Short mmCIF file of C-alpha atoms and ligand atoms in Angstrom, two decimals:
data_model
loop_
_atom_site.label_atom_id
_atom_site.label_comp_id
_atom_site.label_asym_id
_atom_site.label_seq_id
_atom_site.Cartn_x
_atom_site.Cartn_y
_atom_site.Cartn_z
CA MET N 19 2.01 30.09 1.96
CA SER N 20 0.67 27.09 0.16
CA GLY N 21 -2.38 24.94 0.67
CA ASN N 22 -5.11 24.58 3.34
CA GLY N 23 -7.45 27.42 2.98
CA THR N 24 -4.90 30.05 2.23
CA ILE N 25 -4.90 32.73 0.00
CA PHE N 26 -1.28 32.95 -1.81
CA ILE N 27 0.29 30.01 -3.37
CA THR N 28 3.70 31.78 -3.37
CA GLU N 29 4.52 34.78 -1.18
CA GLU N 30 7.58 36.27 -2.85
CA THR N 31 7.43 39.87 -3.06
CA ILE N 32 8.20 41.87 -6.15
CA GLU N 33 9.02 45.67 -5.80
CA GLY N 34 8.17 48.10 -8.30
CA ASP N 35 11.26 50.00 -9.74
CA GLU N 36 9.85 53.61 -9.93
CA ASP N 37 7.48 55.84 -8.26
CA GLY N 38 4.28 56.03 -10.09
CA PRO N 39 0.40 55.98 -9.69
CA LEU N 40 0.59 52.94 -7.56
CA ALA N 41 3.60 53.67 -5.41
CA GLY N 42 2.94 52.38 -1.90
CA LYS N 43 0.17 49.95 -3.10
CA SER N 44 0.59 46.24 -2.52
CA VAL N 45 -1.01 43.91 -4.93
CA ALA N 46 -1.88 40.23 -5.10
CA VAL N 47 -1.47 38.83 -8.80
CA LYS N 48 -3.42 35.58 -9.84
CA ASP N 49 -1.21 32.61 -10.13
CA ASN N 50 -1.77 32.09 -13.87
CA ILE N 51 -0.18 35.46 -14.64
CA SER N 52 3.44 35.07 -15.67
CA THR N 53 6.07 36.34 -12.96
CA GLU N 54 9.74 36.01 -14.15
CA GLY N 55 11.82 33.98 -12.05
CA ILE N 56 8.68 33.44 -9.63
CA ARG N 57 6.60 30.08 -9.77
CA THR N 58 3.22 30.43 -11.71
CA THR N 59 1.54 27.48 -11.26
CA CYS N 60 -2.07 28.21 -12.28
CA GLY N 61 -3.25 26.19 -8.99
CA SER N 62 -2.21 23.03 -10.80
CA ALA N 63 0.21 20.16 -9.84
CA MET N 64 1.05 20.23 -13.43
CA LEU N 65 2.77 23.43 -13.23
CA GLU N 66 4.02 23.40 -9.41
CA ASP N 67 7.37 24.02 -10.42
CA TYR N 68 7.13 26.18 -13.36
CA VAL N 69 8.81 29.16 -13.34
CA PRO N 70 8.22 31.45 -16.18
CA PRO N 71 11.33 33.27 -18.04
CA TYR N 72 9.43 36.60 -18.62
CA ASP N 73 6.88 38.96 -16.94
CA ALA N 74 3.43 39.25 -18.24
CA THR N 75 2.83 42.75 -19.65
CA VAL N 76 0.55 43.51 -17.06
CA VAL N 77 3.10 42.63 -14.38
CA THR N 78 5.83 44.95 -16.13
CA LYS N 79 3.06 47.90 -16.24
CA LEU N 80 2.31 47.03 -12.39
CA LYS N 81 6.05 47.28 -11.56
CA SER N 82 6.75 50.58 -13.59
CA ALA N 83 3.63 52.06 -11.72
CA GLY N 84 5.51 51.71 -8.48
CA ALA N 85 3.24 48.76 -7.06
CA THR N 86 4.70 45.92 -5.03
CA ILE N 87 3.41 42.66 -5.84
CA VAL N 88 2.74 40.71 -2.48
CA GLY N 89 2.10 37.24 -3.89
CA LYS N 90 0.52 34.82 -6.38
CA ALA N 91 -3.06 34.22 -5.47
CA ASN N 92 -4.96 31.03 -5.32
CA MET N 93 -7.09 30.05 -7.79
CA ASP N 94 -9.10 27.12 -9.35
CA GLU N 95 -7.12 24.77 -11.35
CA PHE N 96 -6.15 26.54 -14.69
CA GLY N 97 -9.29 28.98 -13.87
CA MET N 98 -11.82 26.35 -14.13
CA GLY N 99 -14.31 26.88 -11.48
CA THR N 100 -16.43 29.08 -9.59
CA THR N 101 -15.14 28.55 -5.98
CA THR N 102 -11.41 27.97 -5.78
CA GLU N 103 -11.66 24.58 -4.37
CA THR N 104 -10.54 23.05 -7.71
CA SER N 105 -6.80 24.26 -6.74
CA ALA N 106 -4.21 21.53 -6.40
CA PHE N 107 -3.04 23.89 -3.32
CA GLY N 108 -6.14 23.66 -1.36
CA ALA N 109 -9.57 25.68 -1.19
CA THR N 110 -9.42 29.38 0.04
CA GLU N 111 -11.95 30.31 2.40
CA ASN N 112 -14.14 33.45 2.25
CA PRO N 113 -12.66 35.95 4.52
CA VAL N 114 -16.15 37.60 5.25
CA ALA N 115 -18.44 34.46 5.30
CA GLU N 116 -16.82 31.69 7.60
CA GLY N 117 -17.35 28.20 6.08
CA LYS N 118 -18.16 29.54 2.55
CA VAL N 119 -16.44 29.52 -0.74
CA PRO N 120 -14.62 32.93 -1.89
CA GLY N 121 -16.34 32.36 -5.34
CA GLY N 122 -13.80 31.68 -8.13
CA SER N 123 -11.91 31.13 -10.01
CA SER N 124 -9.89 34.43 -8.99
CA GLY N 125 -10.83 33.46 -5.35
CA GLY N 126 -7.37 34.15 -3.76
CA SER N 127 -7.34 37.65 -5.39
CA ALA N 128 -10.38 38.79 -4.01
CA ALA N 129 -9.83 37.19 -0.74
CA ALA N 130 -6.61 38.94 -0.33
CA VAL N 131 -8.23 42.40 -0.70
CA ALA N 132 -11.08 41.56 1.27
CA ALA N 133 -8.84 40.15 4.18
CA GLY N 134 -6.53 43.21 3.91
CA GLU N 135 -3.66 41.42 2.73
CA ALA N 136 -3.32 43.50 -0.58
CA ASP N 137 -4.75 46.70 -1.62
CA LEU N 138 -5.44 45.64 -4.94
CA ALA N 139 -5.50 42.55 -7.09
CA LEU N 140 -5.43 41.09 -10.52
CA GLY N 141 -7.74 38.61 -11.36
CA THR N 142 -8.73 36.86 -14.78
CA ASP N 143 -12.34 36.65 -16.01
CA THR N 144 -13.11 33.81 -18.79
CA GLY N 145 -16.85 33.46 -17.60
CA GLY N 146 -17.00 35.58 -14.32
CA SER N 147 -13.73 34.74 -12.56
CA ILE N 148 -13.13 38.45 -11.58
CA ARG N 149 -16.85 39.24 -10.82
CA CYS N 150 -18.05 36.41 -9.03
CA PRO N 151 -15.27 36.36 -6.27
CA ALA N 152 -15.80 40.22 -5.81
CA ALA N 153 -19.47 39.67 -5.43
CA PHE N 154 -18.84 36.70 -3.07
CA CYS N 155 -16.44 38.57 -1.13
CA GLY N 156 -18.08 42.21 -0.96
CA VAL N 157 -15.44 43.77 -3.11
CA VAL N 158 -15.21 45.40 -6.56
CA GLY N 159 -14.06 43.76 -9.64
CA ILE N 160 -13.81 45.03 -13.30
CA LYS N 161 -14.17 42.66 -16.29
CA PRO N 162 -12.81 44.76 -19.14
CA THR N 163 -13.76 44.95 -22.80
CA TYR N 164 -12.03 41.96 -24.67
CA GLY N 165 -8.69 43.73 -26.09
CA LEU N 166 -8.39 46.75 -23.65
CA VAL N 167 -5.81 44.64 -21.51
CA SER N 168 -3.14 42.58 -22.60
CA ARG N 169 -3.16 38.89 -22.17
CA TYR N 170 0.53 38.60 -22.82
CA GLY N 171 1.90 36.09 -20.26
CA LEU N 172 -1.51 35.08 -19.09
CA VAL N 173 -1.52 31.20 -19.09
CA ALA N 174 -4.33 30.53 -21.61
CA TYR N 175 -7.84 28.68 -20.60
CA ALA N 176 -10.13 29.80 -23.38
CA ASN N 177 -8.48 32.81 -25.16
CA SER N 178 -11.36 34.10 -27.01
CA LEU N 179 -13.35 34.70 -23.84
CA GLU N 180 -10.74 35.68 -21.19
CA GLN N 181 -9.25 39.16 -19.96
CA ILE N 182 -7.35 40.48 -16.89
CA GLY N 183 -8.75 42.79 -14.68
CA PRO N 184 -8.71 44.65 -11.26
CA ILE N 185 -10.12 43.85 -7.83
CA ALA N 186 -10.24 46.42 -4.97
CA ASN N 187 -12.18 47.77 -2.15
CA SER N 188 -13.64 50.48 -4.19
CA VAL N 189 -14.69 51.47 -7.49
CA GLU N 190 -12.35 54.13 -7.77
CA GLU N 191 -9.33 52.16 -6.88
CA SER N 192 -10.13 49.43 -9.17
CA ALA N 193 -10.57 51.94 -11.90
CA GLU N 194 -6.90 53.29 -10.90
CA LEU N 195 -5.75 49.75 -11.39
CA LEU N 196 -7.46 49.56 -15.01
CA ASP N 197 -5.82 52.96 -15.81
CA VAL N 198 -2.37 51.14 -15.21
CA ILE N 199 -2.95 48.03 -17.10
CA ALA N 200 -5.28 48.88 -20.09
CA GLY N 201 -3.72 49.86 -23.57
CA PRO N 202 -2.44 48.12 -26.61
CA ASP N 203 0.67 45.91 -26.59
CA GLU N 204 2.72 44.48 -29.49
CA HIS N 205 2.80 41.09 -27.99
CA ASP N 206 -0.96 40.48 -28.01
CA ALA N 207 -2.61 41.26 -31.52
CA THR N 208 -5.97 41.26 -30.05
CA THR N 209 -5.58 44.51 -28.04
CA ARG N 210 -6.80 47.94 -29.28
CA ASP N 211 -5.76 51.36 -29.03
CA GLU N 212 -9.25 52.25 -28.52
CA GLY N 213 -9.95 52.99 -24.39
CA ALA N 214 -6.41 53.03 -23.80
CA ASP N 215 -6.01 56.62 -22.65
CA ALA N 216 -9.60 56.91 -20.97
CA ASN N 217 -8.69 58.00 -17.50
CA TYR N 218 -11.00 55.38 -15.89
CA ALA N 219 -10.60 56.88 -12.44
CA SER N 220 -12.16 60.16 -13.49
CA ALA N 221 -15.34 58.24 -14.33
CA ALA N 222 -15.93 57.26 -10.62
CA ASP N 223 -17.81 60.48 -10.11
CA GLY N 224 -21.12 58.83 -9.16
CA ASP N 225 -22.99 61.06 -11.83
CA VAL N 226 -25.82 58.95 -13.18
CA ASP N 227 -28.26 61.73 -13.78
CA GLY N 228 -30.32 60.86 -16.98
CA LEU N 229 -28.83 57.43 -17.17
CA ASP N 230 -30.78 54.81 -18.69
CA ILE N 231 -30.66 51.52 -16.97
CA GLY N 232 -31.90 48.32 -18.61
CA VAL N 233 -32.45 45.34 -16.26
CA PRO N 234 -32.51 42.19 -18.54
CA THR N 235 -35.42 40.12 -17.24
CA GLU N 236 -33.87 36.82 -17.88
CA LEU N 237 -30.89 37.61 -15.52
CA VAL N 238 -33.21 38.39 -12.35
CA GLU N 239 -35.86 35.77 -12.77
CA GLY N 240 -33.72 32.75 -11.45
CA ALA N 241 -32.00 34.42 -8.63
CA ASP N 242 -32.62 33.59 -4.82
CA SER N 243 -35.04 36.05 -3.43
CA GLY N 244 -32.67 37.55 -1.13
CA VAL N 245 -30.52 38.50 -3.92
CA VAL N 246 -33.44 40.05 -6.02
CA GLU N 247 -34.59 42.11 -2.92
CA GLN N 248 -30.93 43.44 -2.90
CA PHE N 249 -30.70 43.97 -6.40
CA TRP N 250 -33.83 45.85 -6.78
CA ASP N 251 -32.94 48.10 -3.56
CA ALA N 252 -30.06 49.14 -5.59
CA MET N 253 -31.75 50.00 -8.51
CA ASP N 254 -33.98 52.17 -6.39
CA ASP N 255 -31.09 54.02 -5.08
CA LEU N 256 -29.85 54.73 -8.56
CA GLU N 257 -33.18 56.10 -9.59
CA SER N 258 -33.23 58.27 -6.58
CA GLN N 259 -29.93 59.87 -8.04
CA GLY N 260 -31.56 60.47 -11.44
CA ALA N 261 -31.13 57.31 -13.25
CA THR N 262 -34.26 55.76 -15.20
CA VAL N 263 -34.24 51.95 -14.68
CA HIS N 264 -36.49 49.82 -16.83
CA GLU N 265 -36.78 46.25 -17.89
CA VAL N 266 -35.52 44.90 -21.03
CA SER N 267 -35.51 41.20 -22.62
CA LEU N 268 -32.45 39.44 -23.94
CA PRO N 269 -33.62 36.12 -25.10
CA SER N 270 -30.59 34.32 -26.21
CA VAL N 271 -29.07 34.43 -22.68
CA GLU N 272 -31.25 31.37 -22.00
CA HIS N 273 -28.46 29.53 -24.00
CA ALA N 274 -25.35 31.40 -22.68
CA VAL N 275 -24.22 28.76 -20.41
CA GLU N 276 -24.38 25.90 -22.75
CA ALA N 277 -22.72 28.05 -25.37
CA TYR N 278 -20.05 29.25 -23.00
CA TYR N 279 -18.99 25.75 -21.60
CA VAL N 280 -18.92 24.26 -25.32
CA ILE N 281 -16.42 26.94 -26.46
CA ALA N 282 -14.44 27.23 -23.24
CA MET N 283 -14.13 23.54 -23.04
CA SER N 284 -13.07 23.18 -26.55
CA GLU N 285 -10.50 26.05 -26.17
CA ALA N 286 -9.27 24.42 -23.10
CA SER N 287 -8.68 21.23 -24.62
CA SER N 288 -6.53 22.64 -27.20
CA ASN N 289 -4.67 25.07 -24.94
CA LEU N 290 -3.98 22.45 -22.54
CA ALA N 291 -2.51 19.91 -24.86
CA ARG N 292 1.04 21.55 -24.02
CA TYR N 293 1.05 20.19 -20.88
CA ASP N 294 2.47 16.77 -21.49
CA GLY N 295 5.45 16.64 -19.38
CA VAL N 296 7.96 17.12 -22.48
CA ARG N 297 7.20 20.53 -23.76
CA TYR N 298 5.73 21.69 -20.29
CA GLY N 299 4.57 20.85 -16.96
CA HIS N 300 4.94 17.73 -14.48
CA SER N 301 6.91 14.80 -15.77
CA GLY N 302 7.13 11.57 -13.50
CA GLY N 303 10.19 9.89 -15.46
CA TYR N 304 8.02 7.38 -17.13
CA ASP N 305 8.86 4.54 -19.07
CA GLY N 306 7.30 3.62 -22.27
CA ASN N 307 6.27 5.15 -25.73
CA TRP N 308 5.44 8.74 -25.93
CA ASN N 309 1.56 7.82 -25.98
CA GLU N 310 2.17 6.11 -22.55
CA VAL N 311 4.38 8.95 -21.10
CA PHE N 312 2.15 11.78 -22.07
CA SER N 313 -0.99 9.79 -20.51
CA GLU N 314 0.76 9.16 -17.35
CA ALA N 315 1.80 12.66 -16.56
CA ARG N 316 -1.83 14.25 -17.68
CA GLU N 317 -3.39 11.51 -15.58
CA GLU N 318 -1.23 12.12 -12.61
CA ALA N 319 -0.94 16.15 -12.62
CA PHE N 320 -4.40 17.18 -13.85
CA GLY N 321 -7.26 17.60 -11.58
CA ASP N 322 -10.76 15.88 -11.89
CA GLU N 323 -12.34 19.15 -13.29
CA VAL N 324 -9.62 19.85 -15.73
CA LYS N 325 -9.83 16.26 -17.00
CA ARG N 326 -13.37 16.49 -17.40
CA ARG N 327 -13.13 19.75 -19.29
CA ILE N 328 -10.51 18.13 -21.62
CA LEU N 329 -12.36 14.98 -22.35
CA LEU N 330 -15.76 17.19 -23.16
CA GLY N 331 -13.89 19.78 -25.24
CA THR N 332 -12.16 17.18 -27.10
CA TYR N 333 -15.31 15.49 -27.95
CA ALA N 334 -17.13 18.70 -29.05
CA LEU N 335 -14.34 19.40 -31.36
CA SER N 336 -14.04 15.96 -32.83
CA ALA N 337 -15.08 15.13 -36.47
CA GLY N 338 -18.82 14.41 -36.85
CA TYR N 339 -19.57 16.27 -33.50
CA HIS N 340 -17.97 19.53 -34.55
CA ASP N 341 -21.05 20.96 -36.13
CA LYS N 342 -23.50 19.55 -33.40
CA TYR N 343 -21.57 21.20 -30.66
CA TYR N 344 -18.89 23.59 -31.47
CA LYS N 345 -20.82 25.40 -34.44
CA LYS N 346 -23.90 25.38 -32.64
CA ALA N 347 -22.16 26.98 -29.76
CA GLN N 348 -20.72 29.83 -31.93
CA ASP N 349 -24.06 30.47 -33.33
CA ALA N 350 -25.42 30.93 -29.80
CA ARG N 351 -22.46 33.22 -29.10
CA ALA N 352 -23.33 35.30 -32.10
CA TRP N 353 -27.05 35.46 -31.21
CA VAL N 354 -26.15 36.49 -27.71
CA LYS N 355 -23.75 39.54 -29.15
CA GLN N 356 -26.55 40.56 -31.40
CA ASP N 357 -29.08 40.66 -28.36
CA PHE N 358 -26.69 42.68 -26.51
CA ASP N 359 -26.20 45.18 -29.47
CA SER N 360 -29.58 45.72 -29.72
CA ALA N 361 -30.23 46.36 -25.91
CA PHE N 362 -27.63 49.09 -26.13
CA GLU N 363 -29.39 50.98 -29.05
CA ASP N 364 -32.07 51.98 -26.28
CA VAL N 365 -30.09 51.82 -22.76
CA ASP N 366 -26.69 52.89 -21.53
CA VAL N 367 -25.88 50.33 -19.12
CA LEU N 368 -27.39 47.06 -18.13
CA ALA N 369 -27.72 45.78 -14.58
CA SER N 370 -28.23 42.46 -12.95
CA PRO N 371 -27.26 40.54 -9.84
CA THR N 372 -23.62 39.26 -10.51
CA MET N 373 -24.38 35.95 -8.88
CA PRO N 374 -27.87 34.49 -8.63
CA THR N 375 -27.26 33.21 -5.14
CA PRO N 376 -24.97 34.23 -2.11
CA PRO N 377 -21.65 32.36 -1.60
CA PHE N 378 -22.17 28.53 -1.17
CA GLU N 379 -20.62 26.58 1.56
CA LEU N 380 -17.04 25.16 1.08
CA GLY N 381 -17.42 21.53 -0.46
CA GLU N 382 -21.30 22.17 -1.44
CA SER N 383 -20.75 22.18 -5.41
CA LEU N 384 -17.63 19.87 -5.63
CA ASP N 385 -19.96 16.95 -6.46
CA ASP N 386 -22.21 18.64 -8.75
CA PRO N 387 -20.38 20.22 -11.74
CA LEU N 388 -23.71 21.19 -13.43
CA GLN N 389 -24.82 23.20 -10.36
CA MET N 390 -21.49 24.90 -10.57
CA TYR N 391 -21.72 25.62 -14.17
CA LEU N 392 -25.28 27.01 -13.66
CA ALA N 393 -24.13 29.58 -11.24
CA ASP N 394 -22.63 31.41 -14.14
CA ALA N 395 -25.73 32.24 -15.63
CA ASN N 396 -25.25 35.90 -15.35
CA THR N 397 -21.47 36.40 -15.91
CA VAL N 398 -20.77 34.16 -18.92
CA PRO N 399 -23.47 36.30 -21.48
CA VAL N 400 -20.75 39.16 -20.98
CA ASN N 401 -17.65 37.07 -21.82
CA LEU N 402 -19.51 35.59 -24.58
CA ALA N 403 -20.21 39.45 -26.13
CA ASN N 404 -16.58 40.59 -25.08
CA LEU N 405 -18.29 43.44 -23.13
CA PRO N 406 -17.02 45.35 -20.12
CA ALA N 407 -18.68 44.73 -16.74
CA ILE N 408 -18.14 45.53 -12.82
CA SER N 409 -19.37 43.79 -10.04
CA VAL N 410 -19.96 46.31 -7.00
CA PRO N 411 -21.24 45.07 -3.36
CA ALA N 412 -24.80 45.73 -2.49
CA GLY N 413 -25.72 44.90 0.73
CA GLU N 414 -26.04 41.60 2.18
CA THR N 415 -28.69 38.70 2.65
CA ASP N 416 -28.93 36.39 5.65
CA GLY N 417 -25.33 38.20 6.59
CA LEU N 418 -23.62 37.13 3.06
CA PRO N 419 -22.38 39.57 0.47
CA VAL N 420 -24.49 40.63 -2.68
CA GLY N 421 -23.26 41.97 -5.66
CA VAL N 422 -24.76 43.84 -8.60
CA GLN N 423 -23.27 43.80 -12.26
CA PHE N 424 -23.45 46.58 -14.68
CA ILE N 425 -22.74 45.75 -18.13
CA GLY N 426 -21.65 48.23 -20.87
CA PRO N 427 -21.18 48.38 -24.55
CA LYS N 428 -17.73 47.81 -26.13
CA PHE N 429 -15.17 50.02 -24.68
CA GLY N 430 -17.99 51.47 -22.28
CA GLU N 431 -15.98 50.86 -19.29
CA LYS N 432 -16.49 54.60 -18.12
CA GLN N 433 -20.06 54.04 -18.06
CA VAL N 434 -19.72 50.92 -15.84
CA ILE N 435 -17.54 52.55 -13.59
CA ARG N 436 -19.61 55.70 -13.31
CA THR N 437 -22.66 53.35 -12.46
CA GLY N 438 -20.93 51.47 -10.09
CA SER N 439 -19.57 54.55 -8.23
CA ALA N 440 -22.82 55.92 -7.69
CA LEU N 441 -24.17 52.73 -6.20
CA GLU N 442 -21.24 52.64 -3.84
N1 LIG A 5 -16.70 29.54 -13.83
C1 LIG A 5 -16.57 29.51 -15.07
C2 LIG A 5 -15.77 28.35 -15.59
O1 LIG A 5 -15.26 27.62 -14.84
C3 LIG A 5 -15.59 30.62 -15.13
C4 LIG A 5 -14.24 30.64 -14.90
C5 LIG A 5 -13.39 31.81 -15.27
O2 LIG A 5 -13.93 33.00 -15.51
N2 LIG A 5 -11.97 31.52 -15.36
O3 LIG A 5 -15.13 28.14 -16.54
#
């Protein structure tokens, strides 16, 4: 059903063809993941009528694992947002917190799982879009290491940052889904053999005895007191199970939000150039020269947030400003990577609140994009460094869900799954 606070943009069912590890499971798929013969809108009026001619690799894998896809889940337009309110098909309400956003941009995916409309879901995480809605809806989400899961058939927002990943009610179920979708793909040259046959589900054993957990001070300082309280309770819980918890420092993350938004918007401005009503997307049958026709299609069919990002991204890449913005952001990205590398010389896993606040009111952040960008402070460093992370529920503050994030070194999914299952 489309629009008005609903979870799915399209509710066509795709049956899996064989028995397999996911036989009998229902899966919601974010609507930026291509499904052959079924509309894939990216939450945008631009792609309202777009029907892909092929399946994304993850969809092929779901089908052969025996899963039933129950619908294409609502999302922020092209993945650009933290609340699922920038969708052209209406906002999704948080199923466990009335009047609040479900988080984003994979808000429909997390809401489907939290509301019991699907057993499992696929989301995509460019700067937190799996972990944020998982945290806000009180479910589990995994952002895999860059290169573990094929992006073939994912409609690109910012390719150097994003990964497809699982959302589920438990750590074990999300690990089972990761087992199905992980692995190299000849159609995506950024995929790797590493980690393909890891048996992630086996890591959900809760064994954290002797595990060394680092807490980056910078990722706790700015959070709401209610969130911080739940976070430290979670750390106490892990210590009581034999883990060691101590504070560490990642000084570079202070610049992560700025660097992330410059890089994400730059990549977006380039990726979204193909939507001109001729090659792809909404076409209004306009008159005029090519410039007028392209401009009208884009003016009419892109939402405000997407336009803002295309403009800012184009600016950051333009001759004369490239070094000042894009190159500087890449330097900051390199520094963030280095900081994580040195942290992982001393610890096995890093932990932080997933989001610095509980879910916001519907409508609250729409007029204040900067406020919305700052909410990504704890999730975007992980994408800049291409690392794996999981968000696991960790109680409530004022009746609203809180999520804790565990970050691992590259291809350290098993470590974060293990830690997540211990907390669970
Ligand atoms: N909120 C971030 C953004 O708007 C992350 C989005 C995402 O991961 N797709 O860019």
